[in-house]
Amino acid sequence: MVVALDLQDFLLRARVLKLYRQALRISRRAPSDSKDEVRQIIRQEVENNRTCKDKQRIRFLISDGQERLKRLDETLDMQGR
């Protein structure tokens, strides 16, 4: 069954997917012994909130995800990765 999205839902979905792709790209830089764990955590976070329909909550989760991703990126930079 195909569900039609209004423009706002479509844009939110695009932002979520963009954040997910960015997270996976950054996870490539993680140390090899923890790379799989980082990817699993990223996927689990997305799966845990997959059924969320509250647009305000989705916006908050995107913002929180961006901050967490920024911290991960900075941590990996400090490690020289």
XYZ file of C-alpha atoms in Angstrom:
81
model
C 0.000 0.000 0.000
C 1.408 3.382 -1.013
C 0.838 6.294 1.343
C 0.754 9.782 -0.123
C 2.858 12.308 1.770
C 2.093 15.981 1.947
C 4.969 18.361 1.210
C 5.913 18.862 4.855
C 6.053 15.106 5.493
C 8.107 14.627 2.346
C 10.612 17.284 3.407
C 10.922 15.854 6.920
C 11.485 12.388 5.493
C 14.192 13.774 3.205
C 15.916 15.416 6.187
C 15.822 12.159 8.158
C 17.294 10.187 5.257
C 19.991 12.819 4.729
C 20.961 12.635 8.401
C 21.020 8.831 8.262
C 23.299 8.854 5.197
C 25.619 11.407 6.831
C 25.816 9.258 9.950
C 26.719 6.181 7.929
C 29.408 8.126 6.065
C 30.937 9.382 9.292
C 30.776 5.882 10.786
C 33.222 4.738 8.096
C 35.889 6.738 9.922
C 35.328 4.915 13.229
C 38.028 2.482 14.363
C 37.631 -0.871 12.665
C 36.961 -2.693 15.937
C 33.951 -0.468 16.722
C 32.702 0.410 13.241
C 29.997 -2.273 13.229
C 28.809 -1.236 16.678
C 28.524 2.420 15.621
C 26.506 1.451 12.549
C 24.259 -0.769 14.646
C 23.605 2.088 17.082
C 22.769 4.452 14.215
C 20.363 1.972 12.685
C 18.758 1.205 16.038
C 18.144 4.907 16.709
C 16.375 5.256 13.369
C 14.360 2.070 13.864
C 13.289 3.088 17.383
C 11.670 6.242 16.010
C 10.439 4.905 12.695
C 6.763 4.981 13.646
C 6.854 8.505 15.080
C 4.175 10.668 13.439
C 4.519 13.792 15.584
C 6.181 16.394 13.356
C 7.455 18.427 16.302
C 9.069 15.317 17.793
C 10.613 14.421 14.422
C 12.117 17.909 14.160
C 13.524 17.536 17.665
C 14.992 14.121 16.831
C 16.614 15.516 13.676
C 18.133 18.391 15.639
C 19.338 16.034 18.367
C 20.760 13.659 15.766
C 22.654 16.475 14.068
C 24.208 17.525 17.383
C 25.188 13.957 18.237
C 26.623 13.440 14.774
C 28.620 16.655 15.076
C 30.104 15.427 18.382
C 30.976 12.056 16.838
C 32.619 13.792 13.886
C 34.647 16.037 16.207
C 35.685 13.044 18.331
C 36.884 11.152 15.277
C 38.749 14.268 14.095
C 40.528 14.493 17.447
C 41.541 10.853 17.087
C 43.013 11.635 13.688
C 40.516 9.560 11.747
